[in-house]
């Protein structure tokens, strides 16, 4: 857990339920939430007494000024923010545009790293949330549903070798494989769209989710949850293999129930 010495923490919340998972575990420590999630409000469960500031679009300059005025020196970043915003300069403030303009590469690793560097240059520490949500990190081996078949295990091993080559290039965090053939690779569209596309191409197949070896675990852990399993069930994809200890499983009870009901093997890659 976050050490007790951390008393006033700000949270920048993107889409999804991860920000609420973090907030529920840090009751009394989250001072303010800067929300990029239109579904997050002061009335959201578990946010009693927490100020929620709605940000219609990322505004780095305003955020840094507001943090300074509040005297907050520690920040957590969690939740999904669409990368396509990078191509909508009218929605971004000058400070964020300046960060993007200095990047030699605009892959996820470089983009997030540039933003964190800009935040920390102002004396604000970006905290890791990994230990806060350690109870929902994927274990190795069987997680839910049935055991993978031998064919699925073979596809997992084959796909992991492919991903070891792709991930250092900062794409391919999700890979869909069937019969030792690559069906779909995740790029900017995100996991759900990758799964949807794969389901239109094949019936059956393995979804593998991993992270870049040097990915910063403070703020960029991969997540899966009920939506992931629903998309797989709709596309008749049969196995989800995630990196143990480095993948967050959101809404575990719902996720596990869908795996059981749909006959999907949920497996942790050790």
PDB file of C-alpha atoms in Angstrom, residues 68-234:
ATOM      1  CA  UNK A  68       0.455  24.220  -6.995  1.00  0.00           C
ATOM      2  CA  UNK A  69      -2.381  26.359  -5.633  1.00  0.00           C
ATOM      3  CA  UNK A  70      -3.665  23.412  -3.609  1.00  0.00           C
ATOM      4  CA  UNK A  71      -0.190  22.569  -2.312  1.00  0.00           C
ATOM      5  CA  UNK A  72      -0.389  18.997  -3.564  1.00  0.00           C
ATOM      6  CA  UNK A  73       2.954  17.353  -4.298  1.00  0.00           C
ATOM      7  CA  UNK A  74       1.920  13.779  -5.137  1.00  0.00           C
ATOM      8  CA  UNK A  75      -0.123  12.499  -8.053  1.00  0.00           C
ATOM      9  CA  UNK A  76      -1.514   9.208  -9.310  1.00  0.00           C
ATOM     10  CA  UNK A  77      -2.419   8.698 -12.985  1.00  0.00           C
ATOM     11  CA  UNK A  78      -4.889   5.899 -13.803  1.00  0.00           C
ATOM     12  CA  UNK A  79      -7.493   5.047 -16.408  1.00  0.00           C
ATOM     13  CA  UNK A  80      -7.722   5.095 -20.172  1.00  0.00           C
ATOM     14  CA  UNK A  81      -7.192   8.276 -22.200  1.00  0.00           C
ATOM     15  CA  UNK A  82      -7.623   7.843 -25.989  1.00  0.00           C
ATOM     16  CA  UNK A  83      -4.341   8.395 -27.793  1.00  0.00           C
ATOM     17  CA  UNK A  84      -6.215   9.826 -30.770  1.00  0.00           C
ATOM     18  CA  UNK A  85      -6.517  13.069 -28.773  1.00  0.00           C
ATOM     19  CA  UNK A  86      -2.916  13.666 -29.796  1.00  0.00           C
ATOM     20  CA  UNK A  87      -4.212  14.357 -33.312  1.00  0.00           C
ATOM     21  CA  UNK A  88      -6.792  16.859 -32.077  1.00  0.00           C
ATOM     22  CA  UNK A  89      -4.645  19.900 -31.190  1.00  0.00           C
ATOM     23  CA  UNK A  90      -7.740  22.049 -30.701  1.00  0.00           C
ATOM     24  CA  UNK A  91      -8.528  19.953 -27.593  1.00  0.00           C
ATOM     25  CA  UNK A  92      -5.054  20.239 -26.071  1.00  0.00           C
ATOM     26  CA  UNK A  93      -3.484  23.111 -24.170  1.00  0.00           C
ATOM     27  CA  UNK A  94      -0.134  24.754 -25.084  1.00  0.00           C
ATOM     28  CA  UNK A  95       1.782  22.966 -22.291  1.00  0.00           C
ATOM     29  CA  UNK A  96       0.698  19.532 -23.495  1.00  0.00           C
ATOM     30  CA  UNK A  97       1.286  20.447 -27.136  1.00  0.00           C
ATOM     31  CA  UNK A  98       4.806  21.539 -26.162  1.00  0.00           C
ATOM     32  CA  UNK A  99       5.484  18.150 -24.549  1.00  0.00           C
ATOM     33  CA  UNK A 100       4.236  16.309 -27.635  1.00  0.00           C
ATOM     34  CA  UNK A 101       6.240  18.571 -29.939  1.00  0.00           C
ATOM     35  CA  UNK A 102       9.521  17.684 -28.206  1.00  0.00           C
ATOM     36  CA  UNK A 103       9.084  13.921 -28.562  1.00  0.00           C
ATOM     37  CA  UNK A 104      11.249  12.098 -31.081  1.00  0.00           C
ATOM     38  CA  UNK A 105       8.692   9.259 -31.059  1.00  0.00           C
ATOM     39  CA  UNK A 106       4.995   9.446 -30.218  1.00  0.00           C
ATOM     40  CA  UNK A 107       4.490   5.872 -29.088  1.00  0.00           C
ATOM     41  CA  UNK A 108       2.646   5.285 -25.796  1.00  0.00           C
ATOM     42  CA  UNK A 109       5.864   4.747 -23.836  1.00  0.00           C
ATOM     43  CA  UNK A 110       7.408   8.023 -25.005  1.00  0.00           C
ATOM     44  CA  UNK A 111       4.186  10.042 -24.776  1.00  0.00           C
ATOM     45  CA  UNK A 112       3.379   9.047 -21.197  1.00  0.00           C
ATOM     46  CA  UNK A 113       7.019   9.370 -20.213  1.00  0.00           C
ATOM     47  CA  UNK A 114       7.119  12.922 -21.588  1.00  0.00           C
ATOM     48  CA  UNK A 115       4.001  13.919 -19.660  1.00  0.00           C
ATOM     49  CA  UNK A 116       5.329  12.432 -16.416  1.00  0.00           C
ATOM     50  CA  UNK A 117       8.666  14.203 -16.911  1.00  0.00           C
ATOM     51  CA  UNK A 118       6.837  17.530 -17.335  1.00  0.00           C
ATOM     52  CA  UNK A 119       4.807  16.930 -14.170  1.00  0.00           C
ATOM     53  CA  UNK A 120       7.803  15.922 -12.082  1.00  0.00           C
ATOM     54  CA  UNK A 121       9.820  18.918 -13.342  1.00  0.00           C
ATOM     55  CA  UNK A 122       7.371  21.007 -11.289  1.00  0.00           C
ATOM     56  CA  UNK A 123       8.241  19.200  -8.066  1.00  0.00           C
ATOM     57  CA  UNK A 124       5.225  16.878  -8.168  1.00  0.00           C
ATOM     58  CA  UNK A 125       5.937  13.195  -7.631  1.00  0.00           C
ATOM     59  CA  UNK A 126       4.057  10.666  -9.765  1.00  0.00           C
ATOM     60  CA  UNK A 127       3.259   7.743  -7.464  1.00  0.00           C
ATOM     61  CA  UNK A 128       2.903   4.091  -8.347  1.00  0.00           C
ATOM     62  CA  UNK A 129      -0.529   2.552  -7.861  1.00  0.00           C
ATOM     63  CA  UNK A 130       0.744  -1.001  -8.340  1.00  0.00           C
ATOM     64  CA  UNK A 131       0.959  -1.883  -4.660  1.00  0.00           C
ATOM     65  CA  UNK A 132      -2.388  -0.234  -3.978  1.00  0.00           C
ATOM     66  CA  UNK A 133      -4.191  -2.699  -6.263  1.00  0.00           C
ATOM     67  CA  UNK A 134      -1.944  -5.754  -5.725  1.00  0.00           C
ATOM     68  CA  UNK A 135      -5.022  -7.830  -4.792  1.00  0.00           C
ATOM     69  CA  UNK A 136      -6.418  -7.531  -8.325  1.00  0.00           C
ATOM     70  CA  UNK A 137      -3.210  -8.314 -10.208  1.00  0.00           C
ATOM     71  CA  UNK A 138      -3.421 -11.510 -12.265  1.00  0.00           C
ATOM     72  CA  UNK A 139      -1.832 -14.606 -10.694  1.00  0.00           C
ATOM     73  CA  UNK A 140       0.018 -17.238 -12.721  1.00  0.00           C
ATOM     74  CA  UNK A 141      -1.840 -20.266 -14.019  1.00  0.00           C
ATOM     75  CA  UNK A 142      -5.589 -20.801 -14.003  1.00  0.00           C
ATOM     76  CA  UNK A 143      -7.478 -17.644 -13.031  1.00  0.00           C
ATOM     77  CA  UNK A 144     -11.071 -18.380 -14.024  1.00  0.00           C
ATOM     78  CA  UNK A 145     -13.114 -20.501 -16.400  1.00  0.00           C
ATOM     79  CA  UNK A 146     -11.741 -23.731 -17.753  1.00  0.00           C
ATOM     80  CA  UNK A 147      -8.146 -24.805 -18.373  1.00  0.00           C
ATOM     81  CA  UNK A 148      -6.653 -23.874 -21.762  1.00  0.00           C
ATOM     82  CA  UNK A 149      -6.526 -26.752 -24.226  1.00  0.00           C
ATOM     83  CA  UNK A 150      -3.167 -28.029 -25.456  1.00  0.00           C
ATOM     84  CA  UNK A 151      -3.759 -26.192 -28.730  1.00  0.00           C
ATOM     85  CA  UNK A 152      -4.466 -22.960 -26.859  1.00  0.00           C
ATOM     86  CA  UNK A 153      -1.358 -23.413 -24.717  1.00  0.00           C
ATOM     87  CA  UNK A 154       0.664 -23.855 -27.901  1.00  0.00           C
ATOM     88  CA  UNK A 155      -0.828 -20.664 -29.344  1.00  0.00           C
ATOM     89  CA  UNK A 156      -0.048 -18.795 -26.112  1.00  0.00           C
ATOM     90  CA  UNK A 157       3.616 -19.846 -26.209  1.00  0.00           C
ATOM     91  CA  UNK A 158       3.859 -19.015 -29.919  1.00  0.00           C
ATOM     92  CA  UNK A 159       2.188 -15.638 -29.434  1.00  0.00           C
ATOM     93  CA  UNK A 160       4.367 -14.697 -26.458  1.00  0.00           C
ATOM     94  CA  UNK A 161       7.456 -15.125 -28.649  1.00  0.00           C
ATOM     95  CA  UNK A 162       5.928 -12.786 -31.228  1.00  0.00           C
ATOM     96  CA  UNK A 163       5.078 -10.214 -28.556  1.00  0.00           C
ATOM     97  CA  UNK A 164       8.616 -10.219 -27.176  1.00  0.00           C
ATOM     98  CA  UNK A 165       9.668  -8.771 -30.535  1.00  0.00           C
ATOM     99  CA  UNK A 166       6.737  -6.347 -30.912  1.00  0.00           C
ATOM    100  CA  UNK A 167       6.470  -4.864 -27.430  1.00  0.00           C
ATOM    101  CA  UNK A 168       9.885  -3.135 -27.389  1.00  0.00           C
ATOM    102  CA  UNK A 169       8.558  -1.210 -30.421  1.00  0.00           C
ATOM    103  CA  UNK A 170       5.645   0.050 -28.237  1.00  0.00           C
ATOM    104  CA  UNK A 171       2.761  -1.599 -30.013  1.00  0.00           C
ATOM    105  CA  UNK A 172       1.093  -4.999 -29.952  1.00  0.00           C
ATOM    106  CA  UNK A 173       0.112  -5.003 -26.267  1.00  0.00           C
ATOM    107  CA  UNK A 174      -2.763  -7.272 -27.314  1.00  0.00           C
ATOM    108  CA  UNK A 175      -2.310 -10.058 -29.844  1.00  0.00           C
ATOM    109  CA  UNK A 176      -4.920 -12.495 -31.149  1.00  0.00           C
ATOM    110  CA  UNK A 177      -3.622 -15.849 -32.359  1.00  0.00           C
ATOM    111  CA  UNK A 178      -5.260 -18.939 -33.845  1.00  0.00           C
ATOM    112  CA  UNK A 179      -3.456 -22.035 -35.060  1.00  0.00           C
ATOM    113  CA  UNK A 180       0.006 -20.398 -34.890  1.00  0.00           C
ATOM    114  CA  UNK A 181      -1.194 -17.516 -37.033  1.00  0.00           C
ATOM    115  CA  UNK A 182      -1.533 -13.841 -36.059  1.00  0.00           C
ATOM    116  CA  UNK A 183      -5.160 -12.743 -36.453  1.00  0.00           C
ATOM    117  CA  UNK A 184      -5.011  -9.207 -35.025  1.00  0.00           C
ATOM    118  CA  UNK A 185      -2.468  -6.864 -33.427  1.00  0.00           C
ATOM    119  CA  UNK A 186      -3.402  -3.941 -31.181  1.00  0.00           C
ATOM    120  CA  UNK A 187      -2.303  -0.473 -32.251  1.00  0.00           C
ATOM    121  CA  UNK A 188      -4.017   2.819 -31.374  1.00  0.00           C
ATOM    122  CA  UNK A 189      -7.549   1.399 -31.431  1.00  0.00           C
ATOM    123  CA  UNK A 190      -7.197  -0.359 -28.052  1.00  0.00           C
ATOM    124  CA  UNK A 191      -7.902  -3.859 -26.766  1.00  0.00           C
ATOM    125  CA  UNK A 192     -11.677  -3.957 -27.273  1.00  0.00           C
ATOM    126  CA  UNK A 193     -11.535  -2.919 -30.919  1.00  0.00           C
ATOM    127  CA  UNK A 194      -8.718  -5.407 -31.554  1.00  0.00           C
ATOM    128  CA  UNK A 195     -10.839  -8.213 -30.103  1.00  0.00           C
ATOM    129  CA  UNK A 196     -13.874  -7.058 -32.089  1.00  0.00           C
ATOM    130  CA  UNK A 197     -11.859  -7.092 -35.314  1.00  0.00           C
ATOM    131  CA  UNK A 198     -10.453 -10.558 -34.578  1.00  0.00           C
ATOM    132  CA  UNK A 199     -13.938 -11.922 -33.916  1.00  0.00           C
ATOM    133  CA  UNK A 200     -14.986 -10.819 -37.401  1.00  0.00           C
ATOM    134  CA  UNK A 201     -12.103 -12.782 -38.922  1.00  0.00           C
ATOM    135  CA  UNK A 202     -12.057 -16.119 -37.085  1.00  0.00           C
ATOM    136  CA  UNK A 203     -14.063 -18.198 -34.651  1.00  0.00           C
ATOM    137  CA  UNK A 204     -12.018 -19.446 -31.765  1.00  0.00           C
ATOM    138  CA  UNK A 205      -8.565 -18.134 -30.934  1.00  0.00           C
ATOM    139  CA  UNK A 206      -6.420 -16.873 -28.105  1.00  0.00           C
ATOM    140  CA  UNK A 207      -6.175 -13.262 -26.891  1.00  0.00           C
ATOM    141  CA  UNK A 208      -2.792 -12.527 -25.307  1.00  0.00           C
ATOM    142  CA  UNK A 209      -2.137  -9.357 -23.320  1.00  0.00           C
ATOM    143  CA  UNK A 210       1.320  -8.318 -22.104  1.00  0.00           C
ATOM    144  CA  UNK A 211       3.324  -5.146 -21.488  1.00  0.00           C
ATOM    145  CA  UNK A 212       6.625  -3.747 -22.710  1.00  0.00           C
ATOM    146  CA  UNK A 213       9.504  -5.073 -20.537  1.00  0.00           C
ATOM    147  CA  UNK A 214      10.590  -1.563 -19.482  1.00  0.00           C
ATOM    148  CA  UNK A 215       7.078  -0.105 -19.282  1.00  0.00           C
ATOM    149  CA  UNK A 216       6.674   2.207 -16.294  1.00  0.00           C
ATOM    150  CA  UNK A 217       4.557   0.284 -13.799  1.00  0.00           C
ATOM    151  CA  UNK A 218       3.709   3.426 -11.846  1.00  0.00           C
ATOM    152  CA  UNK A 219       0.952   4.439 -14.216  1.00  0.00           C
ATOM    153  CA  UNK A 220       0.634   2.126 -17.209  1.00  0.00           C
ATOM    154  CA  UNK A 221      -0.352  -1.410 -16.195  1.00  0.00           C
ATOM    155  CA  UNK A 222      -2.582  -3.257 -18.696  1.00  0.00           C
ATOM    156  CA  UNK A 223      -6.140  -3.983 -17.606  1.00  0.00           C
ATOM    157  CA  UNK A 224      -8.825  -6.527 -18.482  1.00  0.00           C
ATOM    158  CA  UNK A 225     -12.351  -6.782 -17.153  1.00  0.00           C
ATOM    159  CA  UNK A 226     -15.963  -7.682 -17.909  1.00  0.00           C
ATOM    160  CA  UNK A 227     -15.987  -5.762 -21.199  1.00  0.00           C
ATOM    161  CA  UNK A 228     -12.941  -7.704 -22.387  1.00  0.00           C
ATOM    162  CA  UNK A 229     -14.631 -11.028 -21.678  1.00  0.00           C
ATOM    163  CA  UNK A 230     -17.941  -9.899 -23.197  1.00  0.00           C
ATOM    164  CA  UNK A 231     -16.197  -8.833 -26.400  1.00  0.00           C
ATOM    165  CA  UNK A 232     -14.427 -12.198 -26.544  1.00  0.00           C
ATOM    166  CA  UNK A 233     -17.666 -14.108 -25.985  1.00  0.00           C
ATOM    167  CA  UNK A 234     -19.409 -12.131 -28.730  1.00  0.00           C
TER     168      UNK A 234
END
